[in-house]
Structure formats: structure tokens, C-alpha cells
Tab-separated table of C-alpha atoms and ligand atoms in Angstrom:
chain	number	residue	atom	x	y	z
A	1	MET	CA	17.762	-4.163	28.531
A	2	ALA	CA	17.348	-1.355	26.014
A	3	ILE	CA	18.436	-2.323	22.542
A	4	ASN	CA	20.454	0.094	20.460
A	5	TYR	CA	18.988	-0.820	17.109
A	6	THR	CA	21.561	0.984	14.960
A	7	GLU	CA	24.559	-0.734	16.448
A	8	ASP	CA	22.804	-3.998	17.088
A	9	ILE	CA	21.625	-4.790	13.586
A	10	GLN	CA	23.708	-7.807	12.679
A	11	ILE	CA	24.298	-8.180	8.967
A	12	GLU	CA	24.937	-11.506	7.282
A	13	LYS	CA	25.627	-10.814	3.643
A	14	SER	CA	24.561	-13.245	0.972
A	15	LYS	CA	27.492	-15.095	-0.621
A	16	THR	CA	26.237	-14.568	-4.141
A	17	SER	CA	23.945	-11.940	-5.625
A	18	LYS	CA	20.947	-12.662	-7.870
A	19	ILE	CA	21.057	-9.184	-9.342
A	20	ALA	CA	22.772	-10.174	-12.598
A	21	ASN	CA	19.778	-12.387	-13.459
A	22	VAL	CA	17.286	-9.520	-13.254
A	23	ASP	CA	16.204	-7.582	-16.329
A	24	PHE	CA	15.730	-4.129	-14.833
A	25	ASN	CA	14.143	-2.831	-18.040
A	26	ASN	CA	11.305	-5.366	-17.949
A	27	LEU	CA	10.230	-5.573	-14.355
A	28	ALA	CA	6.807	-6.824	-13.351
A	29	PHE	CA	5.402	-5.716	-9.999
A	30	GLY	CA	6.602	-7.635	-6.940
A	31	ARG	CA	7.789	-10.782	-8.709
A	32	VAL	CA	11.530	-10.827	-8.012
A	33	PHE	CA	13.105	-10.259	-4.637
A	34	SER	CA	16.368	-8.656	-3.636
A	35	ASP	CA	19.283	-10.413	-1.937
A	36	HIS	CA	18.564	-9.562	1.710
A	37	MET	CA	15.776	-9.140	4.219
A	38	LEU	CA	15.447	-7.714	7.709
A	39	VAL	CA	14.182	-10.111	10.364
A	40	CYS	CA	13.184	-9.403	13.932
A	41	ASP	CA	11.522	-11.843	16.343
A	42	PHE	CA	9.180	-11.166	19.227
A	43	ARG	CA	9.784	-13.668	22.026
A	44	ASN	CA	9.419	-13.652	25.795
A	45	GLY	CA	7.450	-10.408	25.653
A	46	GLU	CA	9.956	-8.338	23.681
A	47	TRP	CA	11.314	-7.690	20.232
A	48	GLN	CA	14.767	-9.253	19.984
A	49	ASN	CA	17.761	-7.913	18.061
A	50	PRO	CA	16.920	-7.283	14.419
A	51	SER	CA	19.234	-8.729	11.805
A	52	ILE	CA	19.709	-8.549	8.064
A	53	VAL	CA	20.145	-11.946	6.438
A	54	PRO	CA	20.094	-13.384	2.895
A	55	TYR	CA	16.537	-13.558	1.471
A	56	GLN	CA	15.413	-17.068	2.375
A	57	PRO	CA	12.411	-19.247	3.261
A	58	VAL	CA	10.831	-19.034	6.700
A	59	THR	CA	10.270	-22.309	8.554
A	60	LEU	CA	7.191	-22.577	10.753
A	61	GLU	CA	5.460	-25.258	12.787
A	62	PRO	CA	2.070	-26.353	11.384
A	63	SER	CA	0.655	-25.128	14.694
A	64	ALA	CA	1.916	-21.567	14.153
A	65	LYS	CA	-1.099	-19.334	14.742
A	66	ILE	CA	-0.687	-17.417	11.503
A	67	PHE	CA	-2.059	-20.499	9.705
A	68	HIS	CA	-5.151	-20.756	11.865
A	69	TYR	CA	-6.147	-17.349	13.139
A	70	GLY	CA	-4.672	-15.059	10.501
A	71	GLN	CA	-2.656	-12.704	12.680
A	72	SER	CA	-0.842	-11.171	9.743
A	73	ILE	CA	-0.351	-7.527	8.835
A	74	PHE	CA	1.781	-5.721	6.301
A	75	GLU	CA	2.813	-2.413	4.819
A	76	GLY	CA	3.743	-1.296	1.331
A	77	MET	CA	6.256	1.418	0.588
A	78	LYS	CA	8.949	2.263	-1.957
A	79	ALA	CA	12.561	3.432	-2.218
A	80	TYR	CA	13.531	5.752	-5.059
A	81	LYS	CA	16.832	6.826	-6.579
A	82	ASP	CA	17.489	10.245	-8.096
A	83	SER	CA	19.811	10.917	-11.040
A	84	ASP	CA	22.769	11.354	-8.637
A	85	ASN	CA	22.181	7.936	-7.057
A	86	ASN	CA	20.796	9.382	-3.828
A	87	VAL	CA	18.243	7.075	-2.228
A	88	PHE	CA	14.977	8.245	-0.676
A	89	LEU	CA	11.929	6.915	1.133
A	90	PHE	CA	8.541	8.636	1.111
A	91	ARG	CA	6.809	9.338	4.454
A	92	PRO	CA	8.209	6.135	6.038
A	93	VAL	CA	7.144	7.089	9.554
A	94	ASP	CA	3.534	7.053	8.341
A	95	ASN	CA	3.989	3.412	7.288
A	96	PHE	CA	5.558	2.643	10.645
A	97	ASN	CA	2.664	4.256	12.519
A	98	ARG	CA	0.081	2.456	10.390
A	99	LEU	CA	1.813	-0.900	10.958
A	100	ASN	CA	1.397	-0.382	14.682
A	101	ILE	CA	-2.240	0.689	14.258
A	102	SER	CA	-2.780	-2.614	12.417
A	103	ALA	CA	-0.798	-4.533	15.069
A	104	LYS	CA	-2.940	-3.153	17.881
A	105	ARG	CA	-6.190	-4.064	16.132
A	106	LEU	CA	-4.999	-7.639	15.487
A	107	ALA	CA	-3.777	-8.019	19.114
A	108	MET	CA	-0.168	-8.207	17.919
A	109	PRO	CA	2.810	-6.537	19.644
A	110	GLU	CA	3.697	-3.044	18.465
A	111	LEU	CA	7.152	-2.622	16.994
A	112	PRO	CA	9.617	-0.026	18.352
A	113	GLU	CA	10.165	2.850	15.906
A	114	ALA	CA	13.958	2.424	15.998
A	115	CYS	CA	13.663	-1.215	14.953
A	116	PHE	CA	11.487	-0.337	11.969
A	117	MET	CA	13.269	2.827	10.828
A	118	ASN	CA	16.876	1.795	11.427
A	119	GLY	CA	16.304	-1.710	10.149
A	120	LEU	CA	14.634	-0.313	7.040
A	121	LYS	CA	17.388	2.201	6.357
A	122	GLU	CA	20.185	-0.339	6.858
A	123	LEU	CA	18.424	-2.798	4.544
A	124	ILE	CA	17.854	-0.192	1.839
A	125	LYS	CA	21.493	0.934	2.025
A	126	LEU	CA	22.555	-2.664	1.479
A	127	GLU	CA	20.055	-3.148	-1.395
A	128	LYS	CA	20.842	0.185	-3.060
A	129	ASP	CA	21.812	-1.453	-6.355
A	130	TRP	CA	18.394	-3.120	-6.497
A	131	ILE	CA	16.564	0.196	-6.854
A	132	PRO	CA	15.530	0.532	-10.493
A	133	THR	CA	15.672	3.942	-12.096
A	134	SER	CA	13.566	3.663	-15.238
A	135	GLU	CA	10.351	5.739	-15.366
A	136	GLY	CA	7.630	4.370	-13.096
A	137	SER	CA	9.847	1.767	-11.443
A	138	SER	CA	11.068	1.631	-7.841
A	139	LEU	CA	12.118	-0.772	-5.132
A	140	TYR	CA	8.858	-1.931	-3.577
A	141	ILE	CA	9.330	-2.600	0.140
A	142	ARG	CA	7.141	-5.002	2.058
A	143	PRO	CA	7.341	-4.834	5.869
A	144	PHE	CA	5.139	-7.536	7.418
A	145	MET	CA	4.457	-9.221	10.738
A	146	PHE	CA	2.836	-12.560	11.503
A	147	ALA	CA	2.180	-14.947	14.385
A	148	THR	CA	4.793	-17.674	14.794
A	149	GLY	CA	3.660	-18.721	18.285
A	150	GLN	CA	1.978	-22.102	18.363
A	151	GLY	CA	-1.329	-23.565	19.433
A	152	PHE	CA	-4.758	-24.597	18.232
A	153	HIS	CA	-6.341	-22.385	20.838
A	154	ALA	CA	-8.041	-19.347	19.321
A	155	SER	CA	-6.134	-16.631	21.147
A	156	PRO	CA	-3.278	-14.255	20.299
A	157	ALA	CA	0.107	-15.906	19.753
A	158	ASN	CA	3.011	-15.354	22.135
A	159	ALA	CA	5.622	-15.083	19.379
A	160	TYR	CA	5.776	-13.106	16.132
A	161	LYS	CA	8.154	-12.416	13.289
A	162	PHE	CA	8.672	-9.084	11.583
A	163	ILE	CA	10.320	-9.090	8.160
A	164	ILE	CA	11.117	-6.460	5.573
A	165	ALA	CA	11.659	-7.821	2.059
A	166	CYS	CA	12.169	-5.870	-1.156
A	167	ALA	CA	11.120	-6.351	-4.772
A	168	PRO	CA	12.439	-4.196	-7.628
A	169	SER	CA	9.242	-3.377	-9.498
A	170	GLY	CA	7.871	-1.758	-12.617
A	171	SER	CA	4.454	-0.072	-12.850
A	172	TYR	CA	1.596	-1.747	-11.018
A	173	PHE	CA	-1.065	-1.400	-13.709
A	174	SER	CA	-0.485	-0.818	-17.352
A	175	GLY	CA	-3.072	1.587	-18.617
A	176	LYS	CA	-6.572	2.439	-17.516
A	177	VAL	CA	-8.820	-0.010	-15.722
A	178	LYS	CA	-12.523	-0.771	-15.918
A	179	VAL	CA	-14.157	-1.302	-12.545
A	180	LEU	CA	-17.345	-2.860	-11.239
A	181	ILE	CA	-19.301	-1.172	-8.449
A	182	GLU	CA	-19.932	-3.908	-5.893
A	183	GLU	CA	-23.556	-4.496	-4.936
A	184	LYS	CA	-23.263	-7.632	-2.803
A	185	TYR	CA	-19.864	-8.285	-1.218
A	186	SER	CA	-17.986	-6.063	1.261
A	187	ARG	CA	-14.294	-5.766	2.072
A	188	SER	CA	-14.936	-4.339	5.525
A	189	ALA	CA	-17.588	-3.424	8.038
A	190	ASN	CA	-18.119	-1.042	10.943
A	191	GLY	CA	-16.138	-2.222	13.955
A	192	GLY	CA	-14.077	-4.528	11.727
A	193	VAL	CA	-10.490	-4.387	10.483
A	194	GLY	CA	-10.878	-2.497	7.193
A	195	PHE	CA	-8.669	0.357	8.435
A	196	ALA	CA	-5.848	-2.115	9.175
A	197	LYS	CA	-3.548	-3.651	6.577
A	198	ALA	CA	-4.504	-7.137	7.697
A	199	GLY	CA	-3.800	-9.985	5.279
A	200	GLY	CA	-7.339	-11.339	5.634
A	201	ASN	CA	-8.823	-8.133	4.216
A	202	TYR	CA	-7.149	-8.935	0.922
A	203	ALA	CA	-8.055	-12.630	0.960
A	204	GLY	CA	-11.683	-11.540	1.344
A	205	GLN	CA	-11.396	-9.322	-1.724
A	206	PHE	CA	-10.086	-11.977	-4.090
A	207	TYR	CA	-13.312	-13.893	-4.751
A	208	PRO	CA	-15.533	-10.877	-5.530
A	209	THR	CA	-12.676	-9.509	-7.665
A	210	GLN	CA	-12.482	-12.828	-9.575
A	211	LEU	CA	-16.217	-12.567	-10.257
A	212	ALA	CA	-15.708	-9.032	-11.551
A	213	ASN	CA	-12.730	-10.194	-13.669
A	214	ASN	CA	-14.932	-12.881	-15.234
A	215	ARG	CA	-17.305	-10.124	-16.299
A	216	GLY	CA	-14.496	-8.108	-17.908
A	217	TYR	CA	-13.718	-5.677	-15.081
A	218	GLN	CA	-10.209	-5.448	-13.629
A	219	GLN	CA	-11.175	-4.157	-10.207
A	220	VAL	CA	-14.050	-3.721	-7.794
A	221	ILE	CA	-15.257	-0.443	-6.330
A	222	TRP	CA	-16.151	-1.331	-2.763
A	223	THR	CA	-19.302	0.131	-1.331
A	224	ASP	CA	-20.444	0.431	2.291
A	225	ASP	CA	-21.423	-2.912	3.781
A	226	ASN	CA	-24.690	-1.650	5.183
A	227	THR	CA	-26.466	-0.145	2.168
A	228	HIS	CA	-24.026	-0.533	-0.775
A	229	GLU	CA	-25.127	2.998	-1.686
A	230	TYR	CA	-21.817	4.763	-0.997
A	231	ILE	CA	-18.471	4.184	-2.704
A	232	GLU	CA	-15.541	3.477	-0.365
A	233	GLU	CA	-12.370	2.167	-2.034
A	234	ALA	CA	-11.113	1.153	-5.475
A	235	GLY	CA	-9.663	-2.373	-5.176
A	236	ALA	CA	-6.739	-1.966	-2.778
A	237	MET	CA	-6.616	1.780	-3.306
A	238	ASN	CA	-8.391	4.857	-2.047
A	239	ILE	CA	-10.818	6.389	-4.511
A	240	PHE	CA	-10.940	9.861	-6.033
A	241	VAL	CA	-13.707	11.347	-8.171
A	242	ARG	CA	-13.615	14.545	-10.187
A	243	ILE	CA	-16.993	16.157	-10.759
A	244	ASN	CA	-16.627	19.256	-12.938
A	245	ASP	CA	-13.523	20.837	-11.379
A	246	THR	CA	-13.990	19.550	-7.844
A	247	LEU	CA	-11.874	16.655	-6.599
A	248	LEU	CA	-13.733	14.420	-4.170
A	249	THR	CA	-12.689	11.586	-1.929
A	250	VAL	CA	-14.458	9.835	0.902
A	251	PRO	CA	-13.546	10.254	4.592
A	252	THR	CA	-11.522	7.467	6.186
A	253	SER	CA	-13.340	5.330	8.714
A	254	ASP	CA	-13.278	1.921	10.402
A	255	ARG	CA	-13.818	0.490	6.945
A	256	ILE	CA	-11.354	2.487	4.873
A	257	LEU	CA	-7.567	2.470	4.936
A	258	ASP	CA	-5.936	5.805	5.764
A	259	GLY	CA	-3.810	5.827	2.621
A	260	ILE	CA	-0.571	7.782	2.533
A	261	THR	CA	-1.028	8.523	-1.169
A	262	ARG	CA	-4.596	9.717	-0.472
A	263	LYS	CA	-3.522	12.210	2.154
A	264	SER	CA	-0.558	13.361	0.036
A	265	ILE	CA	-2.912	13.948	-2.904
A	266	LEU	CA	-5.280	15.972	-0.731
A	267	THR	CA	-2.417	18.209	0.450
A	268	ILE	CA	-0.976	18.688	-3.045
A	269	ALA	CA	-4.374	19.262	-4.678
A	270	GLU	CA	-5.125	22.028	-2.192
A	271	ALA	CA	-1.697	23.588	-2.820
A	272	GLU	CA	-2.450	23.466	-6.566
A	273	GLY	CA	-5.628	25.479	-5.939
A	274	ILE	CA	-7.898	22.551	-6.814
A	275	ASP	CA	-11.279	22.619	-5.134
A	276	VAL	CA	-11.227	19.573	-2.832
A	277	GLU	CA	-14.084	17.968	-0.907
A	278	VAL	CA	-13.816	15.071	1.547
A	279	ARG	CA	-17.312	13.673	1.949
A	280	LYS	CA	-19.425	10.605	1.412
A	281	ILE	CA	-20.184	9.886	-2.260
A	282	LYS	CA	-23.297	8.038	-3.331
A	283	VAL	CA	-23.219	5.612	-6.255
A	284	ALA	CA	-26.328	7.471	-7.440
A	285	GLU	CA	-24.305	10.710	-7.554
A	286	LEU	CA	-21.670	9.033	-9.750
A	287	ILE	CA	-24.324	7.720	-12.126
A	288	GLU	CA	-26.044	11.099	-12.308
A	289	ALA	CA	-22.725	12.895	-12.894
A	290	SER	CA	-21.828	10.395	-15.592
A	291	GLU	CA	-25.183	10.869	-17.290
A	292	ASN	CA	-25.110	14.665	-17.210
A	293	GLY	CA	-21.441	14.869	-18.293
A	294	SER	CA	-20.067	16.381	-15.079
A	295	LEU	CA	-18.124	13.226	-14.130
A	296	LYS	CA	-14.664	13.978	-15.498
A	297	GLU	CA	-12.315	11.540	-13.737
A	298	LEU	CA	-12.265	8.550	-11.486
A	299	PHE	CA	-9.014	7.158	-10.136
A	300	GLY	CA	-7.547	4.954	-7.443
A	301	ALA	CA	-4.638	6.171	-5.307
A	302	GLY	CA	-2.074	4.024	-3.518
A	303	THR	CA	1.643	3.432	-3.126
A	304	ALA	CA	1.869	0.730	-5.788
A	305	ALA	CA	0.250	2.576	-8.704
A	306	VAL	CA	0.350	6.119	-7.210
A	307	VAL	CA	-2.622	7.075	-9.394
A	308	SER	CA	-4.539	4.458	-11.367
A	309	PRO	CA	-6.967	6.044	-13.843
A	310	ILE	CA	-10.333	4.371	-14.389
A	311	SER	CA	-11.772	4.345	-17.906
A	312	GLY	CA	-15.288	3.271	-17.009
A	313	PHE	CA	-17.442	1.486	-14.475
A	314	GLY	CA	-20.227	-1.050	-14.437
A	315	PHE	CA	-23.277	-0.900	-12.198
A	316	LYS	CA	-26.461	-2.980	-12.291
A	317	GLY	CA	-25.608	-4.441	-15.684
A	318	LYS	CA	-24.920	-1.087	-17.339
A	319	ASN	CA	-21.556	0.390	-18.347
A	320	TYR	CA	-20.596	4.024	-17.879
A	321	GLU	CA	-17.616	5.459	-19.739
A	322	LEU	CA	-15.361	8.223	-18.468
A	323	PRO	CA	-14.379	10.950	-20.951
A	324	GLU	CA	-10.853	11.024	-22.437
A	325	LEU	CA	-9.383	14.267	-21.094
A	326	GLU	CA	-6.121	15.910	-22.119
A	327	ASN	CA	-5.092	17.384	-18.799
A	328	THR	CA	-6.269	15.286	-15.926
A	329	TYR	CA	-6.009	15.970	-12.221
A	330	GLY	CA	-4.834	12.367	-11.891
A	331	ALA	CA	-1.823	12.888	-14.177
A	332	LEU	CA	-0.949	16.230	-12.578
A	333	LEU	CA	-1.123	14.867	-9.034
A	334	LYS	CA	0.824	11.745	-9.946
A	335	LYS	CA	3.577	13.892	-11.437
A	336	ARG	CA	3.719	16.162	-8.404
A	337	ILE	CA	4.007	13.188	-6.026
A	338	THR	CA	6.528	11.222	-8.075
A	339	ASP	CA	8.620	14.371	-8.575
A	340	ILE	CA	8.820	14.743	-4.806
A	341	GLN	CA	9.529	11.022	-4.339
A	342	THR	CA	12.338	10.983	-6.891
A	343	ASN	CA	13.896	14.330	-5.877
A	344	LYS	CA	12.939	16.042	-9.126
A	345	SER	CA	11.183	18.849	-7.255
A	346	ASP	CA	11.289	20.630	-3.915
A	347	ASP	CA	9.604	18.893	-1.034
A	348	PRO	CA	7.848	21.672	0.902
A	349	TYR	CA	6.135	19.122	3.141
A	350	GLY	CA	9.224	17.275	4.416
A	351	TRP	CA	7.942	13.929	3.079
A	352	ARG	CA	11.141	12.761	1.426
A	353	VAL	CA	13.612	10.961	3.702
A	354	LYS	CA	17.170	10.534	2.437
A	355	VAL	CA	18.635	7.113	3.185
A	356	CYS	CA	22.059	7.433	1.588
B	401	PLP	C1	-7.196	-1.230	1.036
B	401	PLP	C2	-6.193	-0.190	0.668
B	401	PLP	N1	-6.613	1.074	0.496
B	401	PLP	C3	-5.755	2.058	0.185
B	401	PLP	C4	-4.413	1.811	-0.009
B	401	PLP	C5	-3.475	2.933	-0.339
B	401	PLP	O1	-2.656	3.229	0.753
B	401	PLP	P1	-1.224	3.868	0.529
B	401	PLP	O2	-1.432	5.107	-0.259
B	401	PLP	O3	-0.723	4.157	1.903
B	401	PLP	O4	-0.421	2.875	-0.195
B	401	PLP	C6	-3.936	0.498	0.139
B	401	PLP	C7	-2.510	0.179	-0.072
B	401	PLP	O5	-1.726	0.245	0.830
B	401	PLP	C8	-4.840	-0.523	0.502
B	401	PLP	O6	-4.412	-1.779	0.663
């Protein structure tokens, strides 16, 4: 039976709201959660009616396959409010498509678009008051799917849960970060799951990142697993490099997430008349550019931080500082994107989606 997802989203409102306890002027990133969540279960070979329920714990059997075989994927997106209280999402269909790309790679069932989009919109309408409006803040939205089906047999589960939860959030990073170029560990490999937003990719990053933290670096610049000669990503962000006036980023691949911020930056940079190159970048090229003064900027790009400027990097025991520039590409591109997201500028690309 076809499910009409708009009419069939059942809503159970929470009896009390936690919103009065939240200090919207001092929000950390992803630490407090709104009143409701969307839940949809996959059973008997199909996604069942989605519903919106009070934010609450999930109960699972110890034999649920998520605990053993890591079938777990997620997305990250944001809702924004303009000065007239209109609510917008940014390129949400791209998140939906990427969730299903991840699902396919992890042998999980793909979600119908109507379930994701209508469920998301209904949830955001209900959580409208949870969208912060101060500079740099937004309602961070976390759609995720995991295996609830049981068994100690290493094979795909037969049941899954899809949830969307929301966290009113301030800026992801405060200030510039120092990064370490990774020479030993890898976050992904050819033929692996690096292009998917699979939970295990992040678990695998934590230990090398802790080692970098212990050495005074906030993040790791991932390099290719084969030679460690090419830069690939900046922590959980895509990486951009400015050499003289050219903005460079690396091509996406099996190993690199196809970031929505990355592709938005590429489009906007070209529209701004910035010389853009998408090509492989050697660590040696970064070092040389730093030494001869042509390395002007290095930044990470992703939904959480939008643009995260890097102040310097470490490689083989040596530190390289980035110059302090007045007008950076990073700041310009961040402003252009956030202006589109928050309805402060036109949206010639049709990226902004009004929710209510
Ligand atoms: C590994 C990785 N790279 C890049 C990104 C940036 O992607 P997006 O701009 O779609 O948030 C993310 C965050 O989602 C990520 O986890």
C-alpha cells in the first residue's frame, strides 16, 4: 500500500516544553535537543508510517546489529530563520540523496524522498521556536539511520530505524584552528566507505585526532591512505587552499565526502570571478607555497562551521603559519553562503527551501 507521507505523519506533542531552560544566547554546538523527533521504522521489507513524537530514549535489544556490525549512517543539516520569522532549509534534497548513497553502501534500505522531506518539514514547523537567530547560530538537524534488527550473524539487519532530531546550536568552532597533516593514519581508503556518512568513519578518526590534540593541534588533515602525499579532508570537513589568488580543492572520490558546502563554495567562488581549480594537492606543494609566501589561506568547509579558517599546520615536526589577511576568500564565501541560507540575499541557485 502506498503511504501518503504528508497526511500520514502522526504527531504526538510533548506535554511540556524544555525550551524555557535553554539559554539561546550561549549555545554550544549540538548539546541540547529540541522537544520532538521524527521516527520511522523499516520492518517487513518496507518503511512504515513516520511519526513525530517527544524527544526520548530509544530502546534496543543487545543483539541489535547496530551494536555489532555498525550499520549506522547520518546526515547533518540546518534550519535558519530570517528577520521576519520565515524558516528555511539549505539544499535539503542533497542531504536526502547523500543519505541514500550512504544507505546503499552500508547495505541498508533506502528511504523514500517523501518520508524524508515531508517528515523533516513537519518536524521543523513544529520546532520553529527552537531555531536560534543570533549571528552564527541555527537549528542543527541530525537525520540518522541504524540497524535495529537482531542477530549475532554478520549480515545486514532486517529492521532499521530512521530518526531526525534537532539541536539549537551556536558556532561549531570558535576562532582559527591549528591542524596536523597526518602521516600514518587514514580515515578512508579506495573501495571503502569514506564517501558515505557512516558512523564508523568518525569513530576511526577519533584516536588519531586525540594524538594530534595531545600535540597541540585541534584537527587532522587527512592524506591519501596509499602514499600520504596528497591532502584529502580537514577533520570532518572538505579542504580548501588558496595559493596566490587561486582557490583549490581536491576532487571527491571513494575516500572523500561530497560535501554540500564544498560544492556550494565552488559555485559561488566561480560566480565571484575567483580562479578555482579542482585537482589533487600534494603536501609538498603546500609546504613549498608556505615557504615561498604564496600560500594565503587554508580552510575547512562543512555544514557545521560553514568555513573554518586554519591558522597553521604541522608536518614532520615542523610548524607552518598562515598569514593574517584582511580580506579572505574564506570570510567572503562564508558570508555569501550564510546570506543565502538566512534569506539576507537573493538565491540565484534555488538552494533555499522555505518551510514555513
Ligand atoms: C568527512 C566529512 N567531510 C566533509 C563534510 C562536509 O559536508 P557538508 O558540507 O555536506 O556538511 C562532512 C560533514 O558533513 C564530513 O563529515
